[in-house]
Tab-separated table of C-alpha atoms in Angstrom:
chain	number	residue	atom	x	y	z
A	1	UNK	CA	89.970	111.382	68.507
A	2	UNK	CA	92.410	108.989	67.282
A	3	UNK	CA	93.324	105.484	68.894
A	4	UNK	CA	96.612	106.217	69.442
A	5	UNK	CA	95.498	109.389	71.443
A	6	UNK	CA	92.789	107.380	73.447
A	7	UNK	CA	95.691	104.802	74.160
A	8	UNK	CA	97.739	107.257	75.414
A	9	UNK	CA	94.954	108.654	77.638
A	10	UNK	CA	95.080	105.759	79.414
A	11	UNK	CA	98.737	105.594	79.565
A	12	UNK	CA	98.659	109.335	81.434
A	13	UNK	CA	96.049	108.048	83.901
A	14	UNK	CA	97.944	104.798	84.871
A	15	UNK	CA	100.909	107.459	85.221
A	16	UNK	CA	99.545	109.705	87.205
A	17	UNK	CA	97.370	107.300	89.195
A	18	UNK	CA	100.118	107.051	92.418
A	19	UNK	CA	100.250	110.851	92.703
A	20	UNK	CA	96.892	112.204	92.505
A	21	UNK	CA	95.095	109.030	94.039
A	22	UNK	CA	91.458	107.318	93.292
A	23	UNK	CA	89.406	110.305	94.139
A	24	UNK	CA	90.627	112.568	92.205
A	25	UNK	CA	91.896	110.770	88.917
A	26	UNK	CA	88.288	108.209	88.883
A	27	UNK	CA	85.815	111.195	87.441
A	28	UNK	CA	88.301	112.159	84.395
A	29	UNK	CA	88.432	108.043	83.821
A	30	UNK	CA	84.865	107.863	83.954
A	31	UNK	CA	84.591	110.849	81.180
A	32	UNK	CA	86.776	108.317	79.273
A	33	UNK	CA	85.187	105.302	79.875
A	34	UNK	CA	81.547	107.136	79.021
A	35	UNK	CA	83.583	108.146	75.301
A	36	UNK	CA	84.870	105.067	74.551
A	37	UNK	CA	81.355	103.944	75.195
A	38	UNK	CA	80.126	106.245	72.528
A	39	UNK	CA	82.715	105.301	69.931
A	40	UNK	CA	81.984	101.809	70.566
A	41	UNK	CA	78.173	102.237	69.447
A	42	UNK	CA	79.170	103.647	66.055
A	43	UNK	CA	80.360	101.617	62.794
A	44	UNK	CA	84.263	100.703	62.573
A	45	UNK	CA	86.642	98.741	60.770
A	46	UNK	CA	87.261	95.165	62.966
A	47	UNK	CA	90.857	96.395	63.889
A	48	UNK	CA	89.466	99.651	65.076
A	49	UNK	CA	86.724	98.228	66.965
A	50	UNK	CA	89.350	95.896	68.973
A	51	UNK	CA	91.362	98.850	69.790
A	52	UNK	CA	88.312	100.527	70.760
A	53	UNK	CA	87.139	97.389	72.706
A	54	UNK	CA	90.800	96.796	74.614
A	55	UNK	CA	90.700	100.668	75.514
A	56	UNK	CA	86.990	100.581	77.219
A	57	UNK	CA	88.005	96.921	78.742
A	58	UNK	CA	91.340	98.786	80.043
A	59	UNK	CA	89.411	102.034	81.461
A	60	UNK	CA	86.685	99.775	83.231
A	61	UNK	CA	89.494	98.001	84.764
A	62	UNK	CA	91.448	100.933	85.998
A	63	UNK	CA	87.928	102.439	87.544
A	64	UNK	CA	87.917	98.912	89.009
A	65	UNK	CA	91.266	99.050	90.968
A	66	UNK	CA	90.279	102.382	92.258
A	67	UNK	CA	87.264	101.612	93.658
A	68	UNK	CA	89.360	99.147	95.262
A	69	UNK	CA	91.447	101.477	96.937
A	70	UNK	CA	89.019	103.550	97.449
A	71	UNK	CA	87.406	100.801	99.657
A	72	UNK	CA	84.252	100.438	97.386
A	73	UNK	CA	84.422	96.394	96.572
A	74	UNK	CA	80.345	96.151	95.346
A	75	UNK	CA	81.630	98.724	92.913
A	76	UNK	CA	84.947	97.190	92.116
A	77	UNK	CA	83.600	94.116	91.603
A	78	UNK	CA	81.173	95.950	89.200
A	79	UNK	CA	83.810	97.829	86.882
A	80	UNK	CA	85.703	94.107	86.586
A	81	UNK	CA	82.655	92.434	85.152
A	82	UNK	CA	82.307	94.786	82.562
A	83	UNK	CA	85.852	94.952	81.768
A	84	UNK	CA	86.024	91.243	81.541
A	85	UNK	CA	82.924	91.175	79.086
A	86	UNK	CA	84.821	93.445	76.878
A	87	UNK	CA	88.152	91.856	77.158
A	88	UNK	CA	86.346	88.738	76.563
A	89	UNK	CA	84.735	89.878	73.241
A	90	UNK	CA	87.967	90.661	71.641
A	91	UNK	CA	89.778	87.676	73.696
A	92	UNK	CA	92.475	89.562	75.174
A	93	UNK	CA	93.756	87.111	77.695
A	94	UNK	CA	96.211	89.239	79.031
A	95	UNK	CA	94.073	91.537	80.055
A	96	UNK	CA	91.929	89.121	81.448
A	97	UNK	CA	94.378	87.969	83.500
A	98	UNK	CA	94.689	91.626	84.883
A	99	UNK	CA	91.452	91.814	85.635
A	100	UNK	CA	91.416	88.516	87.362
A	101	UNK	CA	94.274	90.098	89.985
A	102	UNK	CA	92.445	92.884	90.354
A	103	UNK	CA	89.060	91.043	91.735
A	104	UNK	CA	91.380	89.182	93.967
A	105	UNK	CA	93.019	91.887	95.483
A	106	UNK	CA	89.602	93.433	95.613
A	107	UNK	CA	88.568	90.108	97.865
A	108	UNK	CA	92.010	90.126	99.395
A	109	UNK	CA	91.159	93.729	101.377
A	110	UNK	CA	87.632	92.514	102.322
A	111	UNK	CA	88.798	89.637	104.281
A	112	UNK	CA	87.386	87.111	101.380
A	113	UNK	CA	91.142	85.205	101.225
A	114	UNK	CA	89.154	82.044	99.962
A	115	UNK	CA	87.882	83.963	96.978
A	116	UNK	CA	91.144	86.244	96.508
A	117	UNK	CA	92.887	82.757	96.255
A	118	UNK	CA	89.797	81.666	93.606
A	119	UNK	CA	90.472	84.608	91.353
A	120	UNK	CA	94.262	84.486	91.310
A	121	UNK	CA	93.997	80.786	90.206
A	122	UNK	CA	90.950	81.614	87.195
A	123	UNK	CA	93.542	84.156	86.101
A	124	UNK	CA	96.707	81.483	86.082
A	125	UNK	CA	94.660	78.708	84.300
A	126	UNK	CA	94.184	81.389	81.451
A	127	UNK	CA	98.003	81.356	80.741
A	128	UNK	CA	100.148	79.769	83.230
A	129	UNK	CA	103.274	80.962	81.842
A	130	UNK	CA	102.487	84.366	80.904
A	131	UNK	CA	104.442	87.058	83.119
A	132	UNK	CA	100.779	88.254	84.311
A	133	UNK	CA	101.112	84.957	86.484
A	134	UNK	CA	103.761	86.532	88.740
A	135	UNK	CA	101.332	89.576	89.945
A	136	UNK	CA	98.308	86.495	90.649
A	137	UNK	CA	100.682	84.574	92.196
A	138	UNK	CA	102.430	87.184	94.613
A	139	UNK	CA	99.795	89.274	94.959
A	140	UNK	CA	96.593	86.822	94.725
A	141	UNK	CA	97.749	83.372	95.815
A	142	UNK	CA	100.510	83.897	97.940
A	143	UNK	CA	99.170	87.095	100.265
A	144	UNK	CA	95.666	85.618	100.733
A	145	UNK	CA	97.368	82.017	101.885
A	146	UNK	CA	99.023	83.696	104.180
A	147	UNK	CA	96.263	85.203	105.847
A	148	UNK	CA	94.620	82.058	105.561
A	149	UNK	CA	97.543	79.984	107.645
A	150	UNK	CA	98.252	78.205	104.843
A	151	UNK	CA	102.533	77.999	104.455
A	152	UNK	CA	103.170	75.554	102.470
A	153	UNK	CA	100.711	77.166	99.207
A	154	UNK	CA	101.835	80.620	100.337
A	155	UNK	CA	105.840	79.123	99.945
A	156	UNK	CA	104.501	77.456	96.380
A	157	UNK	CA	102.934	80.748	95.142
A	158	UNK	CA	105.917	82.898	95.890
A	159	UNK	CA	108.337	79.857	94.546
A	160	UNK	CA	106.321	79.377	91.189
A	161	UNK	CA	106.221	83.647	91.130
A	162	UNK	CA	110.667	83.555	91.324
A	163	UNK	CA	110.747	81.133	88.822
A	164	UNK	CA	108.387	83.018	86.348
A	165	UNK	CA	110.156	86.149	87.128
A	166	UNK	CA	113.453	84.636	86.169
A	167	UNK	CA	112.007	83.064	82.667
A	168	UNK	CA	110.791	86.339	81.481
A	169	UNK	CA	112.151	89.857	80.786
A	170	UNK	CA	110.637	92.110	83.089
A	171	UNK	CA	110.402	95.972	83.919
A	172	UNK	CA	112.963	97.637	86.130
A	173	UNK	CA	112.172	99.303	89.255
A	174	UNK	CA	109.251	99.511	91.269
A	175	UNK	CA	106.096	99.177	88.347
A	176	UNK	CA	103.132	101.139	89.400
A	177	UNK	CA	100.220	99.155	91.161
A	178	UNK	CA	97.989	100.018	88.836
A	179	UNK	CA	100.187	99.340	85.593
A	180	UNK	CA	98.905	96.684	82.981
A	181	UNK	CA	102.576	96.028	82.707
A	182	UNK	CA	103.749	92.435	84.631
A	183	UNK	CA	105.178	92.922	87.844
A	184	UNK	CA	108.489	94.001	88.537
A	185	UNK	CA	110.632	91.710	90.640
A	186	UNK	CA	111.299	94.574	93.183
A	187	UNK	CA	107.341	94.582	93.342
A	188	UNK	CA	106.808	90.749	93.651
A	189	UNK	CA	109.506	91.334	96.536
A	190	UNK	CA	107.193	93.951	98.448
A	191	UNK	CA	104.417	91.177	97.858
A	192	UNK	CA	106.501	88.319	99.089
A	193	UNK	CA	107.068	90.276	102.501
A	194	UNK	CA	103.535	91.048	103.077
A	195	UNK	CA	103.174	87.217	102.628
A	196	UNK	CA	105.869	86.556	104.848
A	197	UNK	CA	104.382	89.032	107.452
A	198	UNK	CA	101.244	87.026	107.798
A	199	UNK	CA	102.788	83.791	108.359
A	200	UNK	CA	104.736	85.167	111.303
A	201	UNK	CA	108.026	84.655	109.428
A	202	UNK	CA	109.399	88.636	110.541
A	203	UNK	CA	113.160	87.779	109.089
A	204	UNK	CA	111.920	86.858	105.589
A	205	UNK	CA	110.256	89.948	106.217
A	206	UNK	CA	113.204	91.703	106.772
A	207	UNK	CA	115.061	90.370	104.360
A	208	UNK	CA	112.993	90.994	101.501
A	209	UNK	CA	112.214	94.263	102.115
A	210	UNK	CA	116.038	94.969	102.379
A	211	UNK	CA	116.885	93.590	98.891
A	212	UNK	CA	114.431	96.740	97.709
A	213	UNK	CA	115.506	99.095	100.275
A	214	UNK	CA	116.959	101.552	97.570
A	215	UNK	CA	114.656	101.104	94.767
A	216	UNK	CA	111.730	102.051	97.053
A	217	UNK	CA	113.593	105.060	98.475
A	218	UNK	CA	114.209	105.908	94.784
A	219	UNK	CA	110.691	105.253	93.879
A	220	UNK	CA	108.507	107.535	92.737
A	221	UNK	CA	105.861	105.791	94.547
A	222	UNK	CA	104.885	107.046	98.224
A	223	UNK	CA	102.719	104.488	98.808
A	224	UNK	CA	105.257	101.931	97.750
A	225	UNK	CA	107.299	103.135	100.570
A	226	UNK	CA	104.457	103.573	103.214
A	227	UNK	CA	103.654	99.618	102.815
A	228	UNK	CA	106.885	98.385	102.461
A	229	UNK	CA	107.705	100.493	105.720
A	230	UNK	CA	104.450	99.353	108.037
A	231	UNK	CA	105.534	96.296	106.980
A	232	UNK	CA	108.728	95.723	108.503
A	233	UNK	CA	107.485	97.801	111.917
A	234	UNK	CA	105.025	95.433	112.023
A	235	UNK	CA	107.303	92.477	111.680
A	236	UNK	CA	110.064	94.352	114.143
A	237	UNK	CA	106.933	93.859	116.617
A	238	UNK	CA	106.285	90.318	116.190
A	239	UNK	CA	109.454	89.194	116.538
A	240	UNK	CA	111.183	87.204	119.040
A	241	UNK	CA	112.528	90.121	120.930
A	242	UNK	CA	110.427	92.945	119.655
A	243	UNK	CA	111.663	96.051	118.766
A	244	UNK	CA	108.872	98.638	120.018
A	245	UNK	CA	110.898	101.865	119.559
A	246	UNK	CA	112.438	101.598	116.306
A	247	UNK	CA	108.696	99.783	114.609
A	248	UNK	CA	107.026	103.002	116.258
A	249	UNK	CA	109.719	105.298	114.578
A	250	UNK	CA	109.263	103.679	111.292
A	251	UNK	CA	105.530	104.007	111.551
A	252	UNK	CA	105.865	107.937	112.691
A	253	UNK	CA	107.996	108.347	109.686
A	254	UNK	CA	105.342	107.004	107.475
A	255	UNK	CA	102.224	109.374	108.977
A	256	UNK	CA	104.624	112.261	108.777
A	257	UNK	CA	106.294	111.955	106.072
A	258	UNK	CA	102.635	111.501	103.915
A	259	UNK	CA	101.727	108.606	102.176
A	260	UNK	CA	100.109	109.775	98.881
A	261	UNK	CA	96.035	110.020	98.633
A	262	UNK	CA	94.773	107.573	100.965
A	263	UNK	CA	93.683	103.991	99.962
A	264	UNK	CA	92.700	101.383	101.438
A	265	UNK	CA	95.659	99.290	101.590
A	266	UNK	CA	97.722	101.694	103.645
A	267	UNK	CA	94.986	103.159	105.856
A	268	UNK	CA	94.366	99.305	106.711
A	269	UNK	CA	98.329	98.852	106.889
A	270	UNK	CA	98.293	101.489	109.211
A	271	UNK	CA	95.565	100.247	111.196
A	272	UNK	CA	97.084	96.627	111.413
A	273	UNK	CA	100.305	97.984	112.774
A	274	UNK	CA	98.127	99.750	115.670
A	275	UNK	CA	96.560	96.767	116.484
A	276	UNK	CA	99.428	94.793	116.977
A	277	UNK	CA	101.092	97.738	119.088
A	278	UNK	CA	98.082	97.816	121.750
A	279	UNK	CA	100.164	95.260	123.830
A	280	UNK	CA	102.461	98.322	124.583
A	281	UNK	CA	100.281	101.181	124.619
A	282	UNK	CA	101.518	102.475	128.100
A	283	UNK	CA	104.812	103.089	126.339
A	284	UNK	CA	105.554	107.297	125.279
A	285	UNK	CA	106.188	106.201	122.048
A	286	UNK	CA	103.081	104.242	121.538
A	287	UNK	CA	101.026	106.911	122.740
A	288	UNK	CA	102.904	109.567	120.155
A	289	UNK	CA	102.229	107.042	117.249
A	290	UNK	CA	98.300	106.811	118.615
A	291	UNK	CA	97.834	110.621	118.640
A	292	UNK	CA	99.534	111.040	115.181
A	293	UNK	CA	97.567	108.217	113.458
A	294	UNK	CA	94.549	110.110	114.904
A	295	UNK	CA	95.284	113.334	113.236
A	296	UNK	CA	96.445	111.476	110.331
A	297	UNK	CA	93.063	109.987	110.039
A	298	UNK	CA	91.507	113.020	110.585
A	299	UNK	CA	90.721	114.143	106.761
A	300	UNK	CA	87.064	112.943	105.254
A	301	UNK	CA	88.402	111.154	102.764
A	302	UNK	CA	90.711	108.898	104.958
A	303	UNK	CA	87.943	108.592	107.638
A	304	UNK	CA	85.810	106.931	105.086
A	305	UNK	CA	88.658	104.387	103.979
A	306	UNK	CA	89.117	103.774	107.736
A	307	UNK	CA	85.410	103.533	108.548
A	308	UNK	CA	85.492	100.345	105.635
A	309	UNK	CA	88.958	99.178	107.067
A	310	UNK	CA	87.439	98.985	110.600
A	311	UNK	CA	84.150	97.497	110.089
A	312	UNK	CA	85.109	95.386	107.186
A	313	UNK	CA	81.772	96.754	104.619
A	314	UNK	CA	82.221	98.000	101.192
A	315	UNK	CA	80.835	101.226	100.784
């Protein structure tokens, strides 16, 4: 099997990824993974072996992020240390900067904000102006400050990620999460209000997730539009006159409407917005959402994630 056919192996899985979900697409990126392996322990020329070594580092990376939404972070954590040994040996910093995003999202979603914000910044001081920096900045520095409290580094983060976003030519759209490609500015948007969300500031909320209103309707991406979407009902509910109708409409529309395979992300997305909503549980519409989130958390697969979500253990 040729490079070029091995590269575009991994192409089709980071396609794919959003639509058939971690479960399903990790065992055929294993069989990869366990190839690459092979080819790697025979006799190349150097340019071959490189291509051979990004490819492995790239398919340990990708089984990485799905263990991530899968809710496995021992396992994550795992995948990223061997696909930073390989990236290292060829010195792709790139994708080492990739890989450092993906451990701190992989902290980020098991409550570890001080060591989401430590990977971010490892990945950064690689290459502070590379267009990687937006997605470690957004997604690493900026979310896990906010959790932390911290507004004035959360601001900086999402400040420093706009001004790399406007230096560099960037993809269109809404990029997939798992793409190798830099983010989007319609995804360092969707970042920027989850940021927002945790520092209590519901307009910026609102406002952000308006500017990409269209492009995540448009998306291909259901999970896109189940976060973006438990995002602003959560943000209708903290505000200063909260809107308990409409944020328990939007958050019906996302459990009926099916989010994709579950991950982690939205099952705990789901289970913040819940949380915050216990204030009114007397309230009809309340008690619909409750009884639909239960069925909707009803499959095996999505009990597990929720099982992790709620106790906060990898499994």
């Amino acid at each position: 099997m040729t490079v070029k056919v091995l590269h575009r192996s991994v192409e089709d899985i980071v396609a794919q990824y959003e639509a058939r979900g971690p479960h399903r697409m990790a065992p055929e990126t294993e069989e990869l993974r366990r190839y690459l392996q092979e080819l790697l322990e025979g006799r190349q020329p150097p340019r071959q072996q490189e291509a051979l070594f990004r490819l492995a580092a790239q398919a340990s990376g990708l089984l990485g992020y799905m263990a991530v939404n899968a809710g496995r972070a021992s396992l994550a954590e795992a995948y990223c240390t061997e696909a930073e040994e390989l990236a290292s040996a060829i010195g792709d910093q790139e994708l080492l900067m990739w890989i450092a995003g993906t451990r701190s999202l992989n902290a980020y979603y098991s409550g570890d904000f001080v060591t989401a914000v430590g990977w971010a910044d490892a990945g950064i001081d690689l290459v502070p102006g590379h267009p990687q920096a937006i997605r470690l900045l957004a997604n690493g520095r900026a979310r896990a400050l906010g959790k932390m409290g911290d507004r004035a580094g959360a601001e900086r983060a999402l400040a420093e990620a706009e001004e790399l976003t406007a230096r560099h030519r960037l993809p269109g759209g809404l990029t997939s999460c798992i793409s190798f490609a830099p983010y989007s500015p319609a995804r360092t948007l969707a970042n920027a209000a989850t940021a927002h969300l945790a520092l209590g500031d519901t307009q910026r909320v609102l406002e952000c997730a308006d500017q990409i209103d269209d492009l995540v309707e448009q998306s291909d991406s259901a999970w896109s539009r189940a976060l973006v979407r438990l995002d602003v009902a959560t943000a209708l509910l903290n505000g200063a006159s909260p809107e308990v109708e409409h944020a328990m409409a939007i958050g019906q529309q996302v459990l009926s409407a099916g989010s994709g395979p579950p991950i982690r992300s939205v099952v705990q997305r789901v289970g913040e917005l819940n949380a915050f909503a216990a204030r009114w549980r007397g309230q009809p519409e309340v008690r619909e959402f409750v009884e639909a989130l239960q069925t909707w958390r009803a499959t095996p697969q999505t009990q597990l994630i929720a099982k992790v979500c709620d106790d906060g253990s990898a499994v």
